Coordinates of C-alpha atoms and ligand atoms in Angstrom, one line a residue:
X1 CA 97.6 76.5 -23.7
X2 CA 99.2 75.0 -27.0
X3 CA 99.0 71.2 -27.3
X4 CA 102.2 70.1 -28.5
X5 CA 101.2 66.4 -29.8
X6 CA 100.2 67.1 -33.2
X7 CA 100.7 69.9 -36.0
X8 CA 97.1 71.3 -35.4
X9 CA 98.6 72.8 -32.5
X10 CA 95.4 73.7 -30.8
X11 CA 95.4 76.4 -28.4
X12 CA 93.2 75.0 -25.7
X13 CA 91.3 77.2 -23.4
X14 CA 91.2 76.5 -19.5
X15 CA 88.4 74.1 -19.1
X16 CA 88.2 73.5 -22.8
X17 CA 89.4 71.0 -25.4
X18 CA 91.2 70.9 -28.7
X19 CA 90.2 69.5 -32.3
X20 CA 90.5 65.9 -31.4
X21 CA 88.3 66.4 -28.3
X22 CA 90.6 64.1 -26.4
X23 CA 92.9 66.6 -24.4
X24 CA 91.6 69.1 -21.8
X25 CA 93.4 72.0 -20.3
X26 CA 92.9 71.9 -16.5
X27 CA 94.3 75.0 -14.9
X28 CA 97.5 75.3 -17.5
X29 CA 97.8 71.5 -17.6
X30 CA 97.2 69.5 -20.6
X31 CA 96.1 66.0 -20.2
X32 CA 94.1 63.1 -21.5
X33 CA 90.4 63.1 -21.1
X34 CA 90.1 59.3 -21.3
X35 CA 93.6 57.9 -20.2
X36 CA 94.1 54.1 -20.5
X37 CA 90.5 53.7 -22.0
X38 CA 90.2 51.3 -24.8
X39 CA 87.5 50.3 -27.1
X40 CA 89.0 47.5 -28.6
X41 CA 91.2 44.8 -28.0
X42 CA 91.7 41.9 -30.1
X43 CA 94.4 39.5 -31.3
X44 CA 94.8 39.9 -34.9
X45 CA 97.3 39.1 -37.9
X46 CA 99.6 42.0 -38.3
X47 CA 98.4 42.3 -42.1
X48 CA 95.4 43.6 -40.8
X49 CA 97.2 46.8 -39.4
X50 CA 98.2 46.4 -42.1
X51 CA 102.1 45.7 -42.3
X52 CA 103.1 43.5 -44.9
X53 CA 107.0 43.5 -44.5
X54 CA 107.2 43.0 -40.8
X55 CA 106.6 39.4 -39.2
X56 CA 104.3 38.4 -42.0
X57 CA 101.2 36.3 -40.6
X58 CA 102.2 36.9 -36.8
X59 CA 99.8 37.6 -34.3
X60 CA 99.6 41.1 -32.5
X61 CA 97.2 42.3 -30.1
X62 CA 95.2 45.0 -31.8
X63 CA 94.0 48.1 -29.7
X64 CA 92.4 51.4 -30.3
X65 CA 90.9 54.1 -28.1
X66 CA 88.5 56.6 -29.7
X67 CA 88.8 59.9 -31.6
X68 CA 91.1 61.6 -34.5
X69 CA 92.8 64.7 -35.2
X70 CA 91.7 64.7 -38.8
X71 CA 88.1 64.8 -40.2
X72 CA 88.2 62.5 -43.3
X73 CA 85.0 61.7 -45.2
X74 CA 84.8 58.2 -46.1
X75 CA 87.0 57.1 -43.1
X76 CA 86.9 53.5 -42.6
X77 CA 86.8 53.8 -38.7
X78 CA 84.3 56.6 -38.8
X79 CA 82.5 55.3 -35.9
X80 CA 85.5 55.9 -33.8
X81 CA 86.0 59.3 -35.0
X82 CA 82.8 61.2 -36.3
X83 CA 81.2 61.7 -32.8
X84 CA 83.1 61.2 -29.4
X85 CA 79.6 61.7 -27.5
X86 CA 78.5 58.6 -29.6
X87 CA 81.2 56.4 -28.4
X88 CA 82.8 57.7 -25.6
X89 CA 80.8 55.5 -23.2
X90 CA 81.7 52.5 -24.9
X91 CA 85.2 52.6 -23.8
X92 CA 86.9 50.5 -21.0
X93 CA 89.2 51.5 -18.7
X94 CA 92.2 49.1 -19.2
X95 CA 95.7 49.3 -17.4
X96 CA 99.1 48.8 -19.4
X97 CA 99.4 45.7 -17.3
X98 CA 96.1 44.2 -18.2
X99 CA 97.2 44.8 -22.1
X100 CA 100.4 43.5 -21.8
X101 CA 99.0 40.4 -20.0
X102 CA 96.4 39.9 -22.6
X103 CA 99.0 40.0 -25.4
X104 CA 101.3 37.5 -23.8
X105 CA 98.3 35.1 -22.9
X106 CA 97.2 35.2 -26.3
X107 CA 100.7 34.3 -27.6
X108 CA 101.0 37.7 -29.5
X109 CA 104.0 38.7 -30.7
X110 CA 103.5 42.4 -29.8
X111 CA 101.0 45.2 -29.5
X112 CA 99.7 47.1 -32.6
X113 CA 97.7 50.4 -32.2
X114 CA 95.4 50.8 -35.1
X115 CA 91.9 52.1 -36.1
X116 CA 92.0 55.3 -34.9
X117 CA 94.9 58.1 -34.4
X118 CA 97.6 57.4 -31.6
X119 CA 98.5 61.1 -31.4
X120 CA 95.1 61.6 -29.5
X121 CA 96.0 59.2 -27.0
X122 CA 99.5 59.7 -26.9
X123 CA 100.3 59.5 -23.1
X124 CA 98.1 56.2 -23.0
X125 CA 100.0 54.7 -26.1
X126 CA 103.4 55.7 -24.6
X127 CA 102.4 53.8 -21.3
X128 CA 101.4 50.7 -22.9
X129 CA 104.3 50.7 -25.5
X130 CA 107.0 51.2 -22.6
X131 CA 105.6 48.4 -20.6
X132 CA 105.1 46.1 -23.6
X133 CA 108.7 46.5 -24.8
X134 CA 110.1 46.0 -21.5
X135 CA 108.5 42.5 -21.5
X136 CA 110.0 41.7 -24.9
X137 CA 106.9 42.5 -26.9
X138 CA 107.3 44.3 -30.4
X139 CA 105.2 47.7 -30.8
X140 CA 103.8 49.4 -33.6
X141 CA 101.2 52.0 -34.7
X142 CA 99.1 53.0 -37.6
X143 CA 98.8 57.0 -37.7
X144 CA 98.5 59.7 -40.2
X145 CA 101.8 61.1 -39.2
X146 CA 100.6 64.4 -38.3
X147 CA 102.7 64.4 -35.2
X148 CA 104.9 67.5 -34.4
X149 CA 108.4 66.8 -34.8
X150 CA 109.0 66.7 -31.2
X151 CA 106.3 64.5 -30.5
X152 CA 106.9 62.1 -33.5
X153 CA 110.6 62.0 -32.4
X154 CA 109.4 60.5 -28.9
X155 CA 106.9 58.3 -30.7
X156 CA 110.1 56.5 -32.7
X157 CA 111.7 55.8 -29.4
X158 CA 108.5 53.8 -28.4
X159 CA 107.9 51.6 -31.5
X160 CA 109.3 49.2 -33.8
X161 CA 106.9 49.4 -36.7
X162 CA 104.8 51.9 -38.2
X163 CA 102.2 52.5 -41.0
X164 CA 101.8 56.1 -42.0
X165 CA 98.5 56.9 -43.8
X166 CA 98.9 59.5 -46.4
X167 CA 96.3 61.4 -47.8
X168 CA 98.1 63.2 -50.6
X169 CA 100.9 65.4 -51.3
X170 CA 99.3 68.9 -51.3
X171 CA 98.4 71.3 -48.8
X172 CA 95.0 71.7 -50.4
X173 CA 94.3 67.8 -50.0
X174 CA 95.2 68.2 -46.3
X175 CA 93.0 71.1 -45.7
X176 CA 90.0 69.0 -46.6
X177 CA 90.9 67.1 -43.4
X178 CA 91.1 70.0 -41.5
X179 CA 95.1 70.3 -41.5
X180 CA 97.2 72.9 -43.0
X181 CA 99.8 71.2 -44.8
X182 CA 101.1 67.7 -46.2
X183 CA 104.8 68.7 -45.2
X184 CA 104.7 67.3 -41.4
X185 CA 103.7 63.8 -43.0
X186 CA 106.6 63.6 -45.3
X187 CA 109.2 65.1 -42.6
X188 CA 108.0 62.3 -40.2
X189 CA 108.3 59.7 -42.8
X190 CA 111.8 60.6 -43.5
X191 CA 112.5 60.6 -39.7
X192 CA 110.9 57.1 -39.2
X193 CA 112.8 55.6 -42.2
X194 CA 116.1 57.0 -40.9
X195 CA 115.6 56.3 -37.7
X196 CA 115.5 52.4 -38.4
X197 CA 111.8 51.7 -37.4
X198 CA 110.1 49.2 -39.8
X199 CA 108.1 51.7 -42.1
X200 CA 105.4 51.4 -44.5
X201 CA 103.0 53.8 -45.9
X202 CA 99.2 53.7 -46.8
X203 CA 97.8 56.2 -49.4
X204 CA 94.0 56.3 -50.3
X205 CA 93.1 56.3 -54.0
X206 CA 90.2 58.4 -54.8
X207 CA 89.0 58.5 -58.4
X208 CA 90.3 61.7 -60.0
X209 CA 93.2 61.9 -57.9
X210 CA 95.7 59.8 -59.8
X211 CA 98.2 62.5 -60.5
X212 CA 98.5 63.4 -56.9
X213 CA 99.0 59.6 -55.9
X214 CA 101.9 59.2 -58.5
X215 CA 103.6 62.5 -57.0
X216 CA 103.0 61.1 -53.8
X217 CA 104.6 57.9 -54.7
X218 CA 107.6 60.0 -56.2
X219 CA 108.1 61.8 -52.7
X220 CA 108.1 58.4 -50.8
X221 CA 110.6 57.0 -53.4
X222 CA 112.6 60.0 -52.6
X223 CA 112.9 58.7 -48.9
X224 CA 113.4 54.7 -50.4
X225 CA 112.1 52.9 -53.1
X226 CA 112.0 49.9 -51.0
X227 CA 109.3 51.3 -48.7
X228 CA 106.1 49.0 -49.1
X229 CA 103.5 51.4 -50.5
X230 CA 100.0 50.3 -49.9
X231 CA 97.3 51.7 -52.2
X232 CA 93.6 51.9 -50.3
X233 CA 91.0 51.9 -52.9
X234 CA 88.5 54.5 -51.8
X235 CA 85.4 52.8 -50.3
X236 CA 82.9 55.5 -49.6
X237 CA 81.8 55.1 -46.1
X238 CA 80.1 57.6 -43.8
X239 CA 79.1 60.8 -45.6
X240 CA 81.4 60.1 -48.5
X241 CA 80.2 60.4 -52.0
X242 CA 80.0 57.1 -53.8
X243 CA 81.5 58.7 -57.1
X244 CA 85.1 58.7 -55.6
X245 CA 85.2 55.0 -55.6
X246 CA 87.4 53.7 -58.4
X247 CA 86.8 50.3 -60.0
X248 CA 89.3 47.7 -59.3
X249 CA 90.5 47.8 -62.7
X250 CA 91.4 51.5 -62.7
X251 CA 93.1 50.9 -59.2
X252 CA 95.2 48.1 -60.7
X253 CA 96.0 50.1 -63.9
X254 CA 97.3 53.0 -61.4
X255 CA 99.3 50.5 -59.4
X256 CA 101.2 49.4 -62.6
X257 CA 102.4 53.1 -63.1
X258 CA 103.0 53.3 -59.2
X259 CA 105.1 50.0 -59.8
X260 CA 107.6 52.1 -62.1
X261 CA 108.5 54.5 -59.3
X262 CA 108.6 51.9 -56.2
X263 CA 109.5 48.3 -55.8
X264 CA 106.5 47.1 -53.5
X265 CA 103.0 48.4 -54.3
X266 CA 100.0 46.8 -53.1
X267 CA 96.4 47.2 -53.5
X268 CA 93.9 46.8 -50.8
X269 CA 89.9 46.6 -50.7
X270 CA 90.2 44.9 -54.1
X271 CA 89.1 41.2 -53.9
X272 CA 90.7 39.1 -56.6
X273 CA 93.6 41.5 -57.2
X274 CA 97.1 40.0 -57.8
X275 CA 98.4 43.3 -56.4
X276 CA 98.5 41.9 -53.0
X277 CA 101.2 39.6 -53.9
X278 CA 104.7 40.7 -53.4
X279 CA 106.9 40.3 -56.4
X280 CA 110.7 39.7 -56.7
X281 CA 111.9 43.3 -58.0
X282 CA 114.9 41.5 -59.5
X283 CA 113.1 38.7 -61.9
X284 CA 109.3 39.5 -61.1
X285 CA 108.5 36.1 -59.6
X286 CA 105.7 35.9 -57.1
X287 CA 107.4 35.3 -53.8
X288 CA 104.6 36.1 -51.1
X289 CA 100.9 35.2 -51.9
X290 CA 98.2 37.0 -50.1
X291 CA 94.3 37.5 -50.5
X292 CA 91.7 40.2 -49.7
X293 CA 90.4 39.7 -46.3
X294 CA 87.8 42.5 -45.8
X295 CA 88.6 46.3 -45.6
X296 CA 92.2 47.4 -45.1
X297 CA 93.2 43.8 -44.6
X298 CA 95.2 40.9 -46.5
X299 CA 95.9 37.3 -45.5
X300 CA 99.0 35.5 -46.3
X301 CA 98.1 32.4 -48.4
X302 CA 101.7 31.0 -49.2
X303 CA 105.3 32.2 -49.5
X304 CA 108.6 30.6 -50.8
X305 CA 111.7 29.8 -48.7
X306 CA 111.1 32.6 -46.1
X307 CA 110.8 35.2 -48.6
X308 CA 113.7 34.4 -50.7
X309 CA 113.0 34.4 -54.4
X310 CA 113.9 31.4 -56.6
X311 CA 116.5 33.5 -58.3
X312 CA 118.2 34.1 -54.9
X313 CA 117.0 37.5 -54.2
X314 CA 115.8 38.1 -50.7
X315 CA 113.2 40.4 -50.1
X316 CA 113.4 43.2 -47.4
X317 CA 111.1 41.5 -45.1
X318 CA 111.9 41.6 -41.3
X319 CA 111.0 38.8 -39.0
X320 CA 110.1 35.1 -39.8
X321 CA 106.9 34.1 -41.5
X322 CA 104.3 32.7 -39.1
X323 CA 101.6 31.2 -41.0
X324 CA 100.5 28.9 -38.4
X325 CA 100.2 31.4 -35.8
X326 CA 96.5 31.1 -35.4
X327 CA 96.1 34.9 -36.2
X328 CA 93.7 34.5 -39.2
X329 CA 91.1 37.1 -39.2
X330 CA 88.2 34.9 -39.7
X331 CA 84.1 36.0 -39.5
X332 CA 83.7 39.4 -38.4
X333 CA 86.3 39.4 -35.5
X334 CA 90.0 41.1 -36.0
X335 CA 91.3 43.8 -37.8
X336 CA 88.9 46.5 -39.3
X337 CA 86.3 43.7 -39.5
X338 CA 85.8 44.5 -35.7
X339 CA 84.9 48.1 -36.3
X340 CA 82.7 47.2 -39.2
X341 CA 80.9 45.0 -36.9
X342 CA 80.3 47.8 -34.4
X343 CA 79.1 50.0 -37.3
X344 CA 76.6 47.3 -38.4
X345 CA 75.2 47.4 -34.8
X346 CA 74.9 51.1 -35.2
X347 CA 73.5 50.6 -38.9
X348 CA 70.9 48.2 -37.5
X349 CA 69.8 50.6 -34.7
X350 CA 69.4 53.5 -37.3
X351 CA 67.2 51.3 -39.2
X352 CA 65.0 50.9 -35.8
X353 CA 64.8 54.5 -35.5
X354 CA 67.5 54.8 -33.0
X355 CA 70.3 57.2 -33.7
X356 CA 70.7 58.9 -30.4
X357 CA 74.6 58.8 -29.4
X358 CA 73.9 58.0 -25.8
X359 CA 71.7 55.0 -26.6
X360 CA 74.1 53.6 -29.4
X361 CA 77.1 54.1 -27.2
X362 CA 75.1 52.2 -24.4
X363 CA 74.4 49.4 -26.8
X364 CA 77.6 49.2 -28.1
X365 CA 79.3 49.1 -24.5
X366 CA 76.8 46.3 -23.5
X367 CA 77.9 44.4 -26.7
X368 CA 81.3 44.7 -26.0
X369 CA 81.1 43.2 -22.6
X370 CA 80.4 40.2 -24.0
X371 CA 81.7 38.0 -26.6
X372 CA 78.8 38.7 -29.0
X373 CA 80.8 39.8 -31.8
X374 CA 83.0 36.9 -31.9
X375 CA 80.0 35.1 -32.8
X376 CA 78.3 37.4 -35.2
X377 CA 79.3 35.6 -38.3
X378 CA 77.6 32.7 -37.2
X379 CA 74.7 34.8 -36.0
X380 CA 73.9 36.3 -39.6
X381 CA 74.2 33.1 -41.7
X382 CA 70.2 32.6 -41.7
X383 CA 67.5 34.8 -41.7
X384 CA 66.0 33.5 -38.4
X385 CA 69.3 34.0 -36.6
X386 CA 69.6 37.4 -38.3
X387 CA 66.3 38.5 -37.1
X388 CA 67.0 37.4 -33.7
X389 CA 70.2 39.1 -33.8
X390 CA 68.3 42.3 -34.3
X391 CA 65.8 41.7 -31.7
X392 CA 68.7 41.4 -29.3
X393 CA 70.0 44.8 -30.3
X394 CA 66.4 46.2 -30.1
X395 CA 66.0 45.0 -26.7
X396 CA 69.3 46.5 -25.4
X397 CA 68.1 49.8 -27.3
X398 CA 64.4 49.7 -26.1
X399 CA 63.5 49.6 -29.5
X400 CA 61.4 46.1 -29.6
X401 CA 58.2 47.5 -31.3
X402 CA 60.2 48.9 -34.2
X403 CA 62.1 45.5 -34.2
X404 CA 58.9 43.6 -34.3
X405 CA 57.6 45.9 -37.4
X406 CA 60.9 45.3 -39.3
X407 CA 60.5 41.5 -38.8
X408 CA 57.1 41.5 -39.8
X409 CA 58.0 43.5 -43.1
X410 CA 61.0 40.9 -43.9
X411 CA 59.2 37.7 -42.9
X412 CA 56.2 38.7 -45.1
X413 CA 58.4 39.4 -48.2
X414 CA 60.4 36.3 -47.7
X415 CA 57.3 34.2 -47.4
X416 CA 55.8 35.7 -50.6
X417 CA 59.0 35.1 -52.6
X418 CA 59.3 31.4 -51.3
X419 CA 55.8 30.6 -52.0
X420 CA 55.9 32.2 -55.6
X421 CA 59.4 30.3 -56.5
X422 CA 58.0 27.0 -55.3
X423 CA 58.1 24.6 -58.1
X424 CA 59.8 26.7 -60.4
X425 CA 63.1 25.6 -62.3
X426 CA 66.1 26.4 -60.4
X427 CA 68.7 28.3 -62.5
X428 CA 72.2 27.8 -61.3
X429 CA 73.5 31.1 -59.7
X430 CA 76.9 32.0 -58.7
X431 CA 77.4 34.5 -56.1
X432 CA 80.7 36.6 -56.3
X433 CA 82.3 39.1 -54.4
X434 CA 82.7 41.7 -57.1
X435 CA 85.6 40.0 -59.0
X436 CA 84.1 36.9 -60.7
X437 CA 86.8 34.6 -59.3
X438 CA 86.1 35.6 -55.7
X439 CA 83.6 33.5 -54.6
X440 CA 81.2 34.0 -51.4
X441 CA 81.4 31.0 -48.9
X442 CA 78.3 28.8 -49.9
X443 CA 77.1 28.8 -46.2
X444 CA 77.1 32.6 -46.1
X445 CA 73.6 34.7 -46.0
X446 CA 73.9 35.6 -49.6
X447 CA 73.8 32.1 -50.7
X448 CA 70.7 31.3 -48.7
X449 CA 69.0 34.3 -50.5
X450 CA 69.9 33.0 -53.8
X451 CA 67.8 29.8 -52.7
X452 CA 65.0 31.7 -51.3
X453 CA 64.7 33.7 -54.6
X454 CA 64.4 30.3 -56.4
X455 CA 68.0 29.9 -57.7
X456 CA 70.4 26.8 -57.0
X457 CA 73.4 28.3 -55.5
X458 CA 76.4 27.3 -57.1
X459 CA 78.7 28.2 -54.4
X460 CA 77.7 25.4 -52.3
X461 CA 79.3 23.1 -54.8
X462 CA 82.6 24.7 -54.3
X463 CA 85.0 22.7 -52.0
X464 CA 87.1 25.5 -50.0
X465 CA 88.6 25.6 -46.6
X466 CA 88.1 28.7 -44.1
X467 CA 90.8 30.6 -45.8
X468 CA 89.3 33.9 -46.7
X469 CA 90.1 36.0 -50.0
X470 CA 91.6 32.9 -52.0
X471 CA 90.4 33.4 -55.7
X472 CA 89.3 30.5 -57.8
X473 CA 91.1 29.3 -60.8
X474 CA 89.4 30.1 -64.1
X475 CA 88.9 26.7 -64.7
X476 CA 86.7 26.1 -61.6
X477 CA 84.4 28.9 -62.8
X478 CA 84.5 27.3 -66.4
X479 CA 83.4 24.0 -64.9
X480 CA 80.8 25.6 -62.8
X481 CA 79.5 27.3 -65.8
X482 CA 76.2 29.1 -63.9
X483 CA 73.4 30.2 -65.7
X484 CA 73.4 33.6 -63.8
X485 CA 76.4 35.3 -61.8
X486 CA 75.2 37.8 -59.2
X487 CA 77.8 40.0 -57.3
X488 CA 77.3 42.1 -54.3
X489 CA 77.0 45.9 -55.1
X490 CA 79.6 48.4 -55.1
X491 CA 82.7 46.3 -54.6
X492 CA 84.4 48.1 -57.5
X493 CA 83.8 45.5 -60.1
X494 CA 80.8 46.7 -62.5
X495 CA 79.2 44.3 -64.8
X496 CA 81.1 45.5 -67.8
X497 CA 84.5 44.4 -65.9
X498 CA 83.1 41.2 -65.3
X499 CA 82.4 40.7 -68.9
X500 CA 85.7 42.0 -70.0
X501 CA 87.3 39.5 -67.5
X502 CA 85.6 36.5 -68.8
X503 CA 86.3 37.6 -72.5
X504 CA 89.8 38.1 -71.9
X505 CA 90.2 35.0 -70.1
X506 CA 88.0 32.9 -72.8
X507 CA 85.5 32.0 -70.2
X508 CA 82.6 31.4 -72.3
X509 CA 79.8 31.0 -69.7
X510 CA 76.3 30.4 -70.1
X511 CA 75.7 33.6 -67.9
X512 CA 77.6 35.7 -70.2
X513 CA 76.2 34.4 -73.2
X514 CA 72.7 34.8 -71.7
X515 CA 73.5 38.5 -70.7
X516 CA 72.9 37.2 -67.1
X517 CA 75.5 38.8 -65.1
X518 CA 74.4 41.4 -62.7
X519 CA 75.4 43.6 -59.8
X520 CA 72.9 44.0 -56.9
X521 CA 73.7 47.5 -56.5
X522 CA 72.5 49.5 -54.7
X523 CA 71.1 46.7 -52.6
X524 CA 73.1 44.8 -50.1
X525 CA 72.6 41.0 -49.7
X526 CA 73.7 40.8 -46.3
X527 CA 74.4 42.8 -43.1
X528 CA 72.1 45.6 -43.2
X529 CA 68.4 45.0 -42.8
X530 CA 67.8 46.2 -46.4
X531 CA 69.1 43.0 -47.7
X532 CA 65.4 42.3 -47.8
X533 CA 65.5 44.7 -50.9
X534 CA 68.6 42.8 -52.4
X535 CA 66.5 39.5 -52.0
X536 CA 63.5 41.1 -53.9
X537 CA 66.1 42.5 -56.6
X538 CA 67.6 38.9 -56.8
X539 CA 64.1 37.2 -57.2
X540 CA 63.3 39.9 -60.0
X541 CA 66.8 38.9 -61.8
X542 CA 66.7 35.1 -61.2
X543 CA 62.7 34.7 -62.1
X544 CA 61.8 37.6 -64.0
X545 CA 58.9 35.8 -65.5
X546 CA 57.6 35.4 -61.8
X547 CA 58.9 38.6 -60.0
X548 CA 58.3 42.2 -60.9
X549 CA 59.1 44.1 -57.7
X550 CA 59.3 47.9 -58.6
X551 CA 62.7 48.5 -56.9
X552 CA 62.5 52.3 -57.0
X553 CA 59.0 52.5 -55.4
X554 CA 59.8 49.8 -52.9
X555 CA 63.2 51.4 -52.2
X556 CA 61.5 54.9 -51.5
X557 CA 58.9 53.2 -49.4
X558 CA 61.3 51.0 -47.2
X559 CA 63.9 53.6 -46.7
X560 CA 61.6 56.4 -45.7
X561 CA 59.5 54.2 -43.4
X562 CA 62.7 52.5 -41.2
X563 CA 65.5 55.0 -42.1
X564 CA 63.7 58.0 -42.5
X565 CA 65.7 59.1 -45.5
X566 CA 64.9 59.2 -49.3
X567 CA 66.1 56.4 -51.5
X568 CA 68.5 58.7 -53.2
X569 CA 70.3 59.5 -50.2
X570 CA 71.1 55.8 -49.8
X571 CA 72.2 55.4 -53.5
X572 CA 75.0 57.8 -52.8
X573 CA 77.0 56.1 -50.1
X574 CA 78.1 52.6 -49.0
X575 CA 77.1 53.6 -45.4
X576 CA 73.8 54.6 -44.3
X577 CA 73.1 58.2 -44.7
X578 CA 72.8 60.6 -41.8
X579 CA 69.5 61.4 -40.2
X580 CA 67.8 64.4 -41.9
X581 CA 67.9 66.4 -38.8
X582 CA 71.7 66.6 -39.0
X583 CA 72.4 67.8 -42.7
X584 CA 69.3 69.5 -43.8
X585 CA 65.9 68.5 -44.7
X586 CA 66.2 65.2 -46.8
X587 CA 69.2 63.8 -45.4
X588 CA 71.4 64.4 -48.5
Ligands
LIG1 S1 96.3 66.2 -30.4 FE1 96.2 67.5 -32.3 S2 94.0 67.8 -32.3 FE2 94.1 66.9 -30.3 S3 94.2 68.8 -29.0 FE3 96.5 68.1 -29.4 S4 97.1 69.8 -31.3 FE4 94.8 69.6 -31.1

C-alpha cells in the first residue's frame, strides 16, 4: 500500500510502517499508529511558531505529536524525531474536544501545530483543526511542506496560516534529509499563497550554503516578494557538525543580500540582531521591534500605530497586535524552549549514564504529567536547586547512585573554588549571551557562577524587567565598563566579533583594553551538568593568578567518566554526542 500523505510515498507492507513510523498498514488500510496522542500542549506567542506577520503577539495553543518524515542532522526538535522508541511512551491521548477546550480556557486565539511534522499525524491534525475552526479558533501549522499535492490541497482547507520550512532549493540538498526532490516544497508554497492562507517561510542557513539560500530566496520571490522570509541561523544540535554554524555577523551579511530580493527578511537564533525588526519597505523606518527569545522564537517588544509606518505605508500584517495577551514565552516554557527543556532532561540522564529509550521516555512521561517544566527556570537558578533537580530525574530513572557521584564531584569543585577565591579582589564581570549588548539576567545561573569564581557580576546592577531578548544600549555598557566580559559558548558571536563591535561603536571598555573578553566555548555555564567545567574555566579567566585548571585534562576525565565519550566528541556539537555504542567506538 502506498501512503498518500507525503512525497516519500512509502510503500507500506501489511503489518509494517513507513519512513516516519507513524502510519501502519493493517490488511490494506493505512492508519495512524498514535491517533490523537500529543506530547506537548502549551499556550505560547505566535512568534514562537514562528509567524511574524499574523496576529502579532497573540496567544495560540501550541501542540505537537512525535515523528517526522525527514531526517535532518541538527534538527531543533531532534528529541521528537530521532527515535520514536525513545519518545513514544511519553505521549498522552488527548481528544480534539480537550484540545479545543484547553485553547479556549487559556484565551488562545487558536491552535498551532509546531515542533514536529503535521504530515505524520495528518488525520489527528485534521480532526482538531475541524473542531477548532468550528468554534471560531484560527488554526495553523509549521511544516516542511513535503505533502503530496492532493494531501496539501486538503491541508489548505483546514488552516488559516502556515510556516513552510525550506531546506534549500536543490534535489541534492533534499536528498540529505531522505527526500527525493525540492520541487514539492515550492509547488506547495505557491499553492498555499494562491489559496490565500497566510504564508511565511523559514529557511535554515548553514555556513557554506550561501548561494543556495540566495537562490531559494529568488524562488520564493517569484511567488511573492511580500512573503516573510525567516532565516534560521543553523545551530548544530543532535549529531550535526559545529562547523556548519555561521556567526551572527555572517548571517546578518547574508540577510542584507537577501533583502535585495525580498521585502521582509528576518534572522532567528541571533541574539542582539536588528534583523528581527520589521522595516517599512517604502522608507526603511523600523515599524515593529522584536527581540531574540530562544531558539526559533522572537518576542514583540514594540510597534507603531498597528503596523502603519510614519510615512503612511501599512505593512501586510494580518490581524491585530496583542502585546498584552499574556503570551510571552518566559523561562523554559513555551515555544521551542519547551522542547529544549525536554532535551535538557534527556541530557542530564545521559550524564547519569542513562540513555535507554524506554527509561528516558518513562522519565519524560512522568515529568510531563506534572507542571515540573513550568518551574524549571526557577529550579535551575542556584547550584542547590540545580542539584536537587538532577536528583529528581535520577530518582525517576533509578540512577540515584550516579547522581550522588555527580553531586560529590560538583560540590567538591565548587567548595574548592569558593575557598580559593575568598578574600581576593573581585573584578567587575559582565556576562553576555554572545552579542555584547545581550545581557544575561542578573539572577541567572551564569551570574551566580561568576560570583563563585571570584567576580562581581555586573549583570546584577542592570535594571531590567522580565522582557526577554531586549538588547542594552551602547551607553549602558559604556557606563558599566566591566573589567572582564564573558560570553556563553557557541552563540555565534566569537571574541573577535565582540572586539569589532566595541571598536566600531567606540566602546572603549576596560575589558577590551585589557584583552579580557572571553568566550567560554566549549564549556556551558548553565543547563547541562558540565557547567561545572564552565565554572572552572571562569575561575581560570577571572583569577588567573589563583586558578590553573588544566581544562583539556579535566574535560577528558569528566566526559569519559560521566558521559562515556571523549572530550573531542563534545567539542564537535552543541548537544551531547551519542553514546559510543551507537556510532562506533569513540562516539564521534
Ligand atoms: S507520511 Fe510520508 S514518511 Fe510517513 S508513511 Fe506516509 S509517505 Fe511515508
